[in-house]
Amino acid sequence: MTISSGARAGAGDETRRRHRKNGDKALIGKDVRNDENPKNSTGLRTRRRRWTPYVFLLPALVLELVVHFGPMVSGLTMSAMKLTQYQLAHWWQAPFAGADNYKAVLDFDQPVGASLLNSFLVTLGFTVVVLAASWSMGLAAAVSLQRTRRGVGLLRTLFLIPYALPAFAAVITWRFLLQRDNGMLNHILVDQLGVLDDNAFFLIGSNSFWSQCVVAIWRLWPFAFLMIMAGLQSVPDEVYEASSLDGAGPWRQLREITLPMLAPVNQVLLLVMFLWTFKEFETPYVLFGGSTPEQARLLSVEIYQNSFVTWNFGLGSAMSVLLLLFLLLVTGIYLAVTRRRASLHEA
């Protein structure tokens, strides 16, 4: 029997429709099977989200290890060596000294140890003066400019200029101002005001310590001002208004409202300022031109003198390690005390 072309075409169309129908069912079946077990895809997405931040942090972590911990390990290694300029090219082949460098710098009856002790005491006094003055000035300025009034924005900008200036440019300007023969300060005090009979030495002798403190305070207090001013933004104005209605004056508001609410900010601020000030190097080095007077010689300058002037890298590295250990000890004690005070306050 002969099948017509129309019948063959109809059979072909029916076959194609059947295949499409079966194919759609297969696809639907696959989707249903995938939807029936969504835990695999959800768990995979969760794991990806969990590890994504660490993947992005990995380059920064590697760079941090190379930049900071690499030199730290090298310094710790060199502190146990008799390393001078003669072994500098092959420092890893320098003679092993063990703890001799630490014994030398901690023997306060010898010149090296006595000089280190003097630098430590100078640094301690310098840190106390700079930290207290900078924080007090920052607090006073931030509280004074807390309320919005005309000219506040301009004053805030002017107060931040010392912090924004490069350290070298700022300190070298102060060095010109404090010079004995042609410095502006002596010109004003002697020639203009007649307060002094003769030009004073601000960069040598006992005056060098206070000159260094003034320059460091001038550079650091805007940072305290900025941090305290940012912390004051979280204090509601309604609290001050309510206390004013209760008869509280500015000093009582400062003591019972401002300082308690700024406690978290001040805890971090004081620690950061202490660490910065205790290891200050730029200010004395630029201000005194590398020949720092004994009355103003900080620990960082003492380490520099032993490492790059007398070329005794072993002693300089030992001093650096001791400075690091001291800062870690102070930081640990400070954090423990502040954490304990916070827990007692909450209780």
C-alpha positions as a Markdown table, in Angstrom:
| # | Residue | x | y | z |
|---|---|---|---|---|
| 1 | Met | 0.0 | 0.0 | 0.0 |
| 2 | Thr | 1.3 | 3.4 | -0.9 |
| 3 | Ile | 1.4 | 6.1 | 1.9 |
| 4 | Ser | 0.6 | 9.6 | 0.7 |
| 5 | Ser | 3.0 | 12.4 | 1.3 |
| 6 | Gly | 0.4 | 14.2 | 3.5 |
| 7 | Ala | 0.2 | 11.2 | 5.8 |
| 8 | Arg | 4.0 | 11.0 | 6.1 |
| 9 | Ala | 4.2 | 14.7 | 6.9 |
| 10 | Gly | 1.5 | 14.3 | 9.5 |
| 11 | Ala | 3.3 | 11.4 | 11.1 |
| 12 | Gly | 6.6 | 13.4 | 11.1 |
| 13 | Asp | 4.9 | 16.3 | 12.9 |
| 14 | Glu | 3.4 | 14.0 | 15.4 |
| 15 | Thr | 6.8 | 12.4 | 16.1 |
| 16 | Arg | 8.4 | 15.8 | 16.5 |
| 17 | Arg | 5.7 | 16.9 | 18.9 |
| 18 | Arg | 6.2 | 13.7 | 20.9 |
| 19 | His | 9.9 | 14.3 | 21.1 |
| 20 | Arg | 9.5 | 17.8 | 22.3 |
| 21 | Lys | 7.0 | 16.7 | 24.9 |
| 22 | Asn | 9.4 | 14.0 | 26.1 |
| 23 | Gly | 12.3 | 16.4 | 26.1 |
| 24 | Asp | 10.4 | 19.0 | 28.2 |
| 25 | Lys | 9.5 | 16.3 | 30.7 |
| 26 | Ala | 13.1 | 15.3 | 31.0 |
| 27 | Leu | 14.1 | 18.9 | 31.6 |
| 28 | Ile | 11.4 | 19.4 | 34.1 |
| 29 | Gly | 12.4 | 16.2 | 35.8 |
| 30 | Lys | 16.0 | 17.5 | 36.1 |
| 31 | Asp | 14.8 | 20.8 | 37.6 |
| 32 | Val | 12.6 | 19.0 | 40.0 |
| 33 | Arg | 15.5 | 16.7 | 41.0 |
| 34 | Asn | 17.7 | 19.8 | 41.6 |
| 35 | Asp | 15.0 | 21.5 | 43.6 |
| 36 | Glu | 14.4 | 18.5 | 45.7 |
| 37 | Asn | 18.0 | 18.8 | 47.2 |
| 38 | Pro | 18.8 | 22.5 | 47.6 |
| 39 | Lys | 21.1 | 21.9 | 50.5 |
| 40 | Asn | 24.1 | 21.3 | 48.3 |
| 41 | Ser | 23.9 | 24.6 | 46.4 |
| 42 | Thr | 23.0 | 26.5 | 49.6 |
| 43 | Gly | 26.0 | 25.1 | 51.4 |
| 44 | Leu | 28.3 | 25.9 | 48.6 |
| 45 | Arg | 27.1 | 29.5 | 48.5 |
| 46 | Thr | 27.5 | 29.8 | 52.2 |
| 47 | Arg | 31.1 | 28.4 | 52.1 |
| 48 | Arg | 31.9 | 30.9 | 49.3 |
| 49 | Arg | 30.5 | 33.8 | 51.3 |
| 50 | Arg | 32.4 | 32.7 | 54.4 |
| 51 | Trp | 35.8 | 32.5 | 52.6 |
| 52 | Thr | 35.5 | 35.4 | 50.3 |
| 53 | Pro | 36.6 | 38.1 | 52.9 |
| 54 | Tyr | 39.7 | 36.1 | 53.8 |
| 55 | Val | 40.6 | 35.8 | 50.1 |
| 56 | Phe | 40.4 | 39.6 | 49.7 |
| 57 | Leu | 42.4 | 40.0 | 52.9 |
| 58 | Leu | 45.1 | 37.6 | 51.9 |
| 59 | Pro | 47.2 | 40.1 | 49.8 |
| 60 | Ala | 47.2 | 42.6 | 52.6 |
| 61 | Leu | 48.1 | 40.0 | 55.2 |
| 62 | Val | 51.0 | 38.8 | 53.1 |
| 63 | Leu | 52.2 | 42.4 | 52.6 |
| 64 | Glu | 51.9 | 43.0 | 56.4 |
| 65 | Leu | 54.0 | 40.0 | 57.1 |
| 66 | Val | 56.7 | 41.0 | 54.7 |
| 67 | Val | 56.9 | 44.7 | 55.6 |
| 68 | His | 56.6 | 44.4 | 59.4 |
| 69 | Phe | 57.3 | 40.9 | 60.7 |
| 70 | Gly | 60.2 | 40.3 | 58.3 |
| 71 | Pro | 62.3 | 43.2 | 59.7 |
| 72 | Met | 61.1 | 42.3 | 63.2 |
| 73 | Val | 62.5 | 38.8 | 62.9 |
| 74 | Ser | 65.7 | 40.2 | 61.3 |
| 75 | Gly | 66.2 | 42.7 | 64.1 |
| 76 | Leu | 65.6 | 39.9 | 66.7 |
| 77 | Thr | 68.3 | 37.8 | 64.9 |
| 78 | Met | 70.8 | 40.7 | 64.7 |
| 79 | Ser | 70.4 | 41.4 | 68.4 |
| 80 | Ala | 72.1 | 38.1 | 69.1 |
| 81 | Met | 75.1 | 38.9 | 66.9 |
| 82 | Lys | 78.2 | 41.0 | 67.1 |
| 83 | Leu | 77.3 | 42.9 | 63.9 |
| 84 | Thr | 79.2 | 46.0 | 62.9 |
| 85 | Gln | 79.9 | 47.7 | 59.6 |
| 86 | Tyr | 82.6 | 45.2 | 58.7 |
| 87 | Gln | 80.1 | 42.3 | 58.6 |
| 88 | Leu | 77.2 | 44.3 | 57.2 |
| 89 | Ala | 77.5 | 42.9 | 53.6 |
| 90 | His | 77.2 | 39.3 | 55.0 |
| 91 | Trp | 75.4 | 40.0 | 58.3 |
| 92 | Trp | 74.2 | 36.4 | 58.7 |
| 93 | Gln | 77.8 | 35.4 | 59.0 |
| 94 | Ala | 78.6 | 37.7 | 61.9 |
| 95 | Pro | 79.8 | 36.1 | 65.2 |
| 96 | Phe | 77.2 | 34.9 | 67.5 |
| 97 | Ala | 76.9 | 37.1 | 70.7 |
| 98 | Gly | 74.0 | 35.4 | 72.5 |
| 99 | Ala | 72.8 | 37.6 | 75.2 |
| 100 | Asp | 75.9 | 39.8 | 75.4 |
| 101 | Asn | 74.3 | 42.7 | 73.7 |
| 102 | Tyr | 71.4 | 42.7 | 76.1 |
| 103 | Lys | 73.8 | 42.5 | 79.0 |
| 104 | Ala | 75.7 | 45.5 | 77.7 |
| 105 | Val | 72.7 | 47.7 | 77.2 |
| 106 | Leu | 71.2 | 46.8 | 80.6 |
| 107 | Asp | 74.5 | 47.4 | 82.5 |
| 108 | Phe | 73.7 | 50.9 | 83.7 |
| 109 | Asp | 77.2 | 51.3 | 85.2 |
| 110 | Gln | 78.7 | 51.2 | 81.8 |
| 111 | Pro | 78.5 | 54.1 | 79.2 |
| 112 | Val | 76.1 | 52.3 | 76.9 |
| 113 | Gly | 73.7 | 51.3 | 79.6 |
| 114 | Ala | 73.9 | 54.7 | 81.3 |
| 115 | Ser | 73.1 | 56.4 | 78.0 |
| 116 | Leu | 70.2 | 54.1 | 77.4 |
| 117 | Leu | 68.8 | 54.7 | 80.9 |
| 118 | Asn | 69.1 | 58.5 | 80.4 |
| 119 | Ser | 67.3 | 58.2 | 77.1 |
| 120 | Phe | 64.5 | 56.1 | 78.7 |
| 121 | Leu | 63.9 | 58.7 | 81.4 |
| 122 | Val | 63.9 | 61.6 | 78.9 |
| 123 | Thr | 61.5 | 59.7 | 76.7 |
| 124 | Leu | 59.3 | 58.9 | 79.7 |
| 125 | Gly | 59.1 | 62.6 | 80.7 |
| 126 | Phe | 58.7 | 63.7 | 77.1 |
| 127 | Thr | 55.8 | 61.3 | 76.6 |
| 128 | Val | 54.0 | 62.4 | 79.8 |
| 129 | Val | 54.3 | 66.1 | 78.9 |
| 130 | Val | 53.3 | 65.7 | 75.3 |
| 131 | Leu | 50.4 | 63.3 | 76.0 |
| 132 | Ala | 48.9 | 65.3 | 78.8 |
| 133 | Ala | 49.1 | 68.6 | 76.9 |
| 134 | Ser | 48.0 | 67.3 | 73.5 |
| 135 | Trp | 45.0 | 65.5 | 75.0 |
| 136 | Ser | 44.0 | 68.5 | 77.1 |
| 137 | Met | 44.2 | 70.9 | 74.2 |
| 138 | Gly | 42.3 | 68.6 | 71.9 |
| 139 | Leu | 39.5 | 68.1 | 74.5 |
| 140 | Ala | 39.3 | 71.9 | 75.2 |
| 141 | Ala | 39.1 | 72.7 | 71.5 |
| 142 | Ala | 36.6 | 69.9 | 70.6 |
| 143 | Val | 34.3 | 70.9 | 73.5 |
| 144 | Ser | 34.5 | 74.6 | 72.6 |
| 145 | Leu | 33.7 | 73.9 | 68.9 |
| 146 | Gln | 31.0 | 71.3 | 69.6 |
| 147 | Arg | 28.0 | 73.6 | 69.1 |
| 148 | Thr | 27.3 | 74.8 | 65.6 |
| 149 | Arg | 27.9 | 78.5 | 65.3 |
| 150 | Arg | 29.3 | 81.0 | 62.8 |
| 151 | Gly | 33.0 | 80.4 | 62.0 |
| 152 | Val | 33.2 | 76.9 | 63.6 |
| 153 | Gly | 34.0 | 75.2 | 60.3 |
| 154 | Leu | 36.9 | 77.6 | 59.6 |
| 155 | Leu | 38.4 | 77.2 | 63.1 |
| 156 | Arg | 38.2 | 73.4 | 62.7 |
| 157 | Thr | 40.0 | 73.5 | 59.5 |
| 158 | Leu | 42.7 | 75.8 | 60.9 |
| 159 | Phe | 43.2 | 73.6 | 63.9 |
| 160 | Leu | 43.8 | 70.6 | 61.7 |
| 161 | Ile | 46.6 | 72.2 | 59.6 |
| 162 | Pro | 49.5 | 71.1 | 61.8 |
| 163 | Tyr | 48.4 | 67.5 | 61.6 |
| 164 | Ala | 48.0 | 67.7 | 57.8 |
| 165 | Leu | 51.4 | 69.2 | 57.2 |
| 166 | Pro | 54.3 | 66.8 | 56.3 |
| 167 | Ala | 56.5 | 66.2 | 59.4 |
| 168 | Phe | 59.7 | 67.4 | 57.8 |
| 169 | Ala | 58.2 | 70.7 | 56.6 |
| 170 | Ala | 56.6 | 71.4 | 59.9 |
| 171 | Val | 59.6 | 70.6 | 62.1 |
| 172 | Ile | 62.1 | 72.4 | 59.8 |
| 173 | Thr | 60.0 | 75.5 | 60.1 |
| 174 | Trp | 60.2 | 75.3 | 63.9 |
| 175 | Arg | 63.9 | 74.8 | 63.7 |
| 176 | Phe | 64.2 | 78.1 | 61.8 |
| 177 | Leu | 62.0 | 79.8 | 64.4 |
| 178 | Leu | 64.1 | 78.5 | 67.3 |
| 179 | Gln | 67.6 | 79.3 | 66.0 |
| 180 | Arg | 69.6 | 81.5 | 68.3 |
| 181 | Asp | 71.1 | 84.1 | 65.9 |
| 182 | Asn | 68.4 | 84.6 | 63.3 |
| 183 | Gly | 65.4 | 82.8 | 64.7 |
| 184 | Met | 62.0 | 84.6 | 64.9 |
| 185 | Leu | 61.4 | 83.7 | 68.5 |
| 186 | Asn | 64.6 | 85.3 | 69.7 |
| 187 | His | 63.9 | 88.3 | 67.5 |
| 188 | Ile | 60.5 | 88.8 | 69.1 |
| 189 | Leu | 61.6 | 88.2 | 72.7 |
| 190 | Val | 64.8 | 90.2 | 72.6 |
| 191 | Asp | 64.4 | 92.9 | 69.9 |
| 192 | Gln | 60.6 | 93.5 | 69.9 |
| 193 | Leu | 59.4 | 92.8 | 73.5 |
| 194 | Gly | 62.6 | 93.1 | 75.4 |
| 195 | Val | 61.7 | 90.1 | 77.6 |
| 196 | Leu | 65.3 | 88.7 | 77.3 |
| 197 | Asp | 68.5 | 90.6 | 77.5 |
| 198 | Asp | 70.3 | 88.2 | 75.1 |
| 199 | Asn | 69.4 | 85.6 | 72.5 |
| 200 | Ala | 68.5 | 82.3 | 74.2 |
| 201 | Phe | 69.7 | 78.8 | 73.1 |
| 202 | Phe | 66.5 | 76.9 | 72.4 |
| 203 | Leu | 68.1 | 74.0 | 70.6 |
| 204 | Ile | 70.8 | 73.1 | 73.0 |
| 205 | Gly | 71.0 | 72.5 | 76.8 |
| 206 | Ser | 68.0 | 72.1 | 79.0 |
| 207 | Asn | 65.8 | 74.3 | 76.7 |
| 208 | Ser | 66.1 | 71.7 | 74.0 |
| 209 | Phe | 63.8 | 69.3 | 75.9 |
| 210 | Trp | 61.0 | 71.9 | 76.2 |
| 211 | Ser | 61.5 | 73.0 | 72.6 |
| 212 | Gln | 61.1 | 69.4 | 71.5 |
| 213 | Cys | 58.0 | 69.1 | 73.6 |
| 214 | Val | 56.4 | 72.2 | 72.1 |
| 215 | Val | 57.0 | 71.0 | 68.6 |
| 216 | Ala | 55.6 | 67.6 | 69.3 |
| 217 | Ile | 52.5 | 69.0 | 71.0 |
| 218 | Trp | 51.9 | 71.3 | 68.1 |
| 219 | Arg | 52.0 | 68.4 | 65.7 |
| 220 | Leu | 50.0 | 65.9 | 67.8 |
| 221 | Trp | 47.2 | 67.9 | 69.5 |
| 222 | Pro | 45.1 | 68.2 | 66.3 |
| 223 | Phe | 44.8 | 64.5 | 66.1 |
| 224 | Ala | 43.4 | 64.4 | 69.6 |
| 225 | Phe | 41.1 | 67.2 | 68.6 |
| 226 | Leu | 39.9 | 65.3 | 65.6 |
| 227 | Met | 39.2 | 62.1 | 67.4 |
| 228 | Ile | 37.5 | 63.7 | 70.4 |
| 229 | Met | 35.4 | 65.9 | 68.1 |
| 230 | Ala | 34.3 | 62.8 | 66.2 |
| 231 | Gly | 33.4 | 61.1 | 69.5 |
| 232 | Leu | 31.3 | 64.1 | 70.6 |
| 233 | Gln | 29.1 | 63.6 | 67.5 |
| 234 | Ser | 27.6 | 60.6 | 69.2 |
| 235 | Val | 26.5 | 62.6 | 72.3 |
| 236 | Pro | 22.9 | 63.8 | 71.9 |
| 237 | Asp | 22.2 | 67.4 | 72.3 |
| 238 | Glu | 19.1 | 66.5 | 74.4 |
| 239 | Val | 21.4 | 65.3 | 77.1 |
| 240 | Tyr | 23.0 | 68.7 | 77.5 |
| 241 | Glu | 19.7 | 70.5 | 77.3 |
| 242 | Ala | 18.2 | 68.3 | 80.0 |
| 243 | Ser | 21.2 | 68.8 | 82.2 |
| 244 | Ser | 21.0 | 72.6 | 81.7 |
| 245 | Leu | 17.4 | 72.5 | 82.8 |
| 246 | Asp | 18.5 | 70.7 | 85.9 |
| 247 | Gly | 21.0 | 73.4 | 86.7 |
| 248 | Ala | 24.2 | 71.8 | 85.5 |
| 249 | Gly | 26.9 | 74.2 | 84.4 |
| 250 | Pro | 29.6 | 73.6 | 81.8 |
| 251 | Trp | 32.1 | 72.0 | 84.2 |
| 252 | Arg | 29.6 | 69.6 | 85.6 |
| 253 | Gln | 28.4 | 68.7 | 82.1 |
| 254 | Leu | 32.1 | 68.0 | 81.2 |
| 255 | Arg | 32.7 | 65.9 | 84.2 |
| 256 | Glu | 29.4 | 63.9 | 84.3 |
| 257 | Ile | 28.3 | 63.8 | 80.7 |
| 258 | Thr | 31.1 | 64.5 | 78.2 |
| 259 | Leu | 34.0 | 62.5 | 79.8 |
| 260 | Pro | 32.0 | 59.4 | 80.6 |
| 261 | Met | 30.5 | 59.2 | 77.1 |
| 262 | Leu | 33.9 | 59.8 | 75.6 |
| 263 | Ala | 35.5 | 57.0 | 77.7 |
| 264 | Pro | 35.7 | 54.4 | 74.8 |
| 265 | Val | 37.2 | 57.0 | 72.5 |
| 266 | Asn | 39.7 | 58.2 | 75.1 |
| 267 | Gln | 40.8 | 54.6 | 75.8 |
| 268 | Val | 41.9 | 54.1 | 72.3 |
| 269 | Leu | 43.1 | 57.6 | 71.7 |
| 270 | Leu | 45.4 | 57.7 | 74.7 |
| 271 | Leu | 47.0 | 54.3 | 73.8 |
| 272 | Val | 47.6 | 55.3 | 70.2 |
| 273 | Met | 49.1 | 58.7 | 71.3 |
| 274 | Phe | 51.3 | 57.0 | 73.9 |
| 275 | Leu | 52.7 | 54.6 | 71.3 |
| 276 | Trp | 53.3 | 57.3 | 68.8 |
| 277 | Thr | 55.0 | 59.7 | 71.2 |
| 278 | Phe | 57.2 | 57.1 | 73.0 |
| 279 | Lys | 58.8 | 56.0 | 69.7 |
| 280 | Glu | 59.0 | 59.5 | 68.2 |
| 281 | Phe | 61.9 | 60.0 | 65.9 |
| 282 | Glu | 61.1 | 62.5 | 63.2 |
| 283 | Thr | 60.8 | 65.5 | 65.5 |
| 284 | Pro | 64.2 | 65.3 | 67.3 |
| 285 | Tyr | 66.1 | 64.1 | 64.2 |
| 286 | Val | 64.9 | 67.0 | 62.1 |
| 287 | Leu | 64.8 | 69.6 | 64.9 |
| 288 | Phe | 68.3 | 69.1 | 66.0 |
| 289 | Gly | 69.9 | 68.0 | 62.7 |
| 290 | Gly | 71.1 | 64.6 | 63.8 |
| 291 | Ser | 73.1 | 65.9 | 66.8 |
| 292 | Thr | 70.5 | 65.7 | 69.5 |
| 293 | Pro | 71.5 | 67.1 | 72.9 |
| 294 | Glu | 71.7 | 64.7 | 75.8 |
| 295 | Gln | 68.8 | 66.5 | 77.6 |
| 296 | Ala | 66.5 | 65.8 | 74.6 |
| 297 | Arg | 67.8 | 62.4 | 73.4 |
| 298 | Leu | 64.9 | 60.0 | 73.0 |
| 299 | Leu | 65.1 | 56.3 | 72.9 |
| 300 | Ser | 64.6 | 56.2 | 69.1 |
| 301 | Val | 67.5 | 58.6 | 68.7 |
| 302 | Glu | 69.6 | 56.5 | 71.0 |
| 303 | Ile | 68.9 | 53.5 | 68.9 |
| 304 | Tyr | 69.7 | 55.4 | 65.7 |
| 305 | Gln | 73.0 | 56.6 | 67.2 |
| 306 | Asn | 74.2 | 53.1 | 68.1 |
| 307 | Ser | 73.0 | 51.6 | 64.8 |
| 308 | Phe | 74.0 | 54.2 | 62.2 |
| 309 | Val | 76.5 | 56.5 | 63.8 |
| 310 | Thr | 78.7 | 54.1 | 65.8 |
| 311 | Trp | 77.8 | 51.2 | 63.4 |
| 312 | Asn | 77.0 | 48.7 | 66.2 |
| 313 | Phe | 74.0 | 47.1 | 64.8 |
| 314 | Gly | 73.9 | 44.4 | 67.5 |
| 315 | Leu | 73.5 | 46.9 | 70.3 |
| 316 | Gly | 71.0 | 48.9 | 68.3 |
| 317 | Ser | 68.9 | 45.8 | 67.5 |
| 318 | Ala | 69.0 | 44.8 | 71.2 |
| 319 | Met | 67.7 | 48.2 | 72.2 |
| 320 | Ser | 65.0 | 48.0 | 69.6 |
| 321 | Val | 63.8 | 44.6 | 70.9 |
| 322 | Leu | 63.8 | 45.9 | 74.5 |
| 323 | Leu | 61.7 | 48.9 | 73.3 |
| 324 | Leu | 59.3 | 46.6 | 71.5 |
| 325 | Leu | 58.9 | 44.4 | 74.6 |
| 326 | Phe | 58.3 | 47.5 | 76.8 |
| 327 | Leu | 55.6 | 48.8 | 74.6 |
| 328 | Leu | 53.9 | 45.4 | 74.4 |
| 329 | Leu | 54.0 | 45.2 | 78.2 |
| 330 | Val | 52.5 | 48.6 | 78.7 |
| 331 | Thr | 49.9 | 48.0 | 76.0 |
| 332 | Gly | 48.9 | 44.7 | 77.6 |
| 333 | Ile | 48.6 | 46.2 | 81.1 |
| 334 | Tyr | 46.7 | 49.2 | 79.8 |
| 335 | Leu | 44.2 | 47.0 | 77.9 |
| 336 | Ala | 43.8 | 44.7 | 80.9 |
| 337 | Val | 43.1 | 47.6 | 83.3 |
| 338 | Thr | 40.7 | 49.3 | 81.0 |
| 339 | Arg | 38.8 | 46.0 | 80.3 |
| 340 | Arg | 38.6 | 45.3 | 84.0 |
| 341 | Arg | 37.3 | 48.8 | 84.7 |
| 342 | Ala | 34.7 | 48.4 | 82.0 |
| 343 | Ser | 33.5 | 45.1 | 83.4 |
| 344 | Leu | 33.2 | 46.6 | 86.9 |
| 345 | His | 31.3 | 49.6 | 85.5 |
| 346 | Glu | 28.8 | 47.3 | 83.7 |
| 347 | Ala | 28.4 | 45.2 | 86.9 |
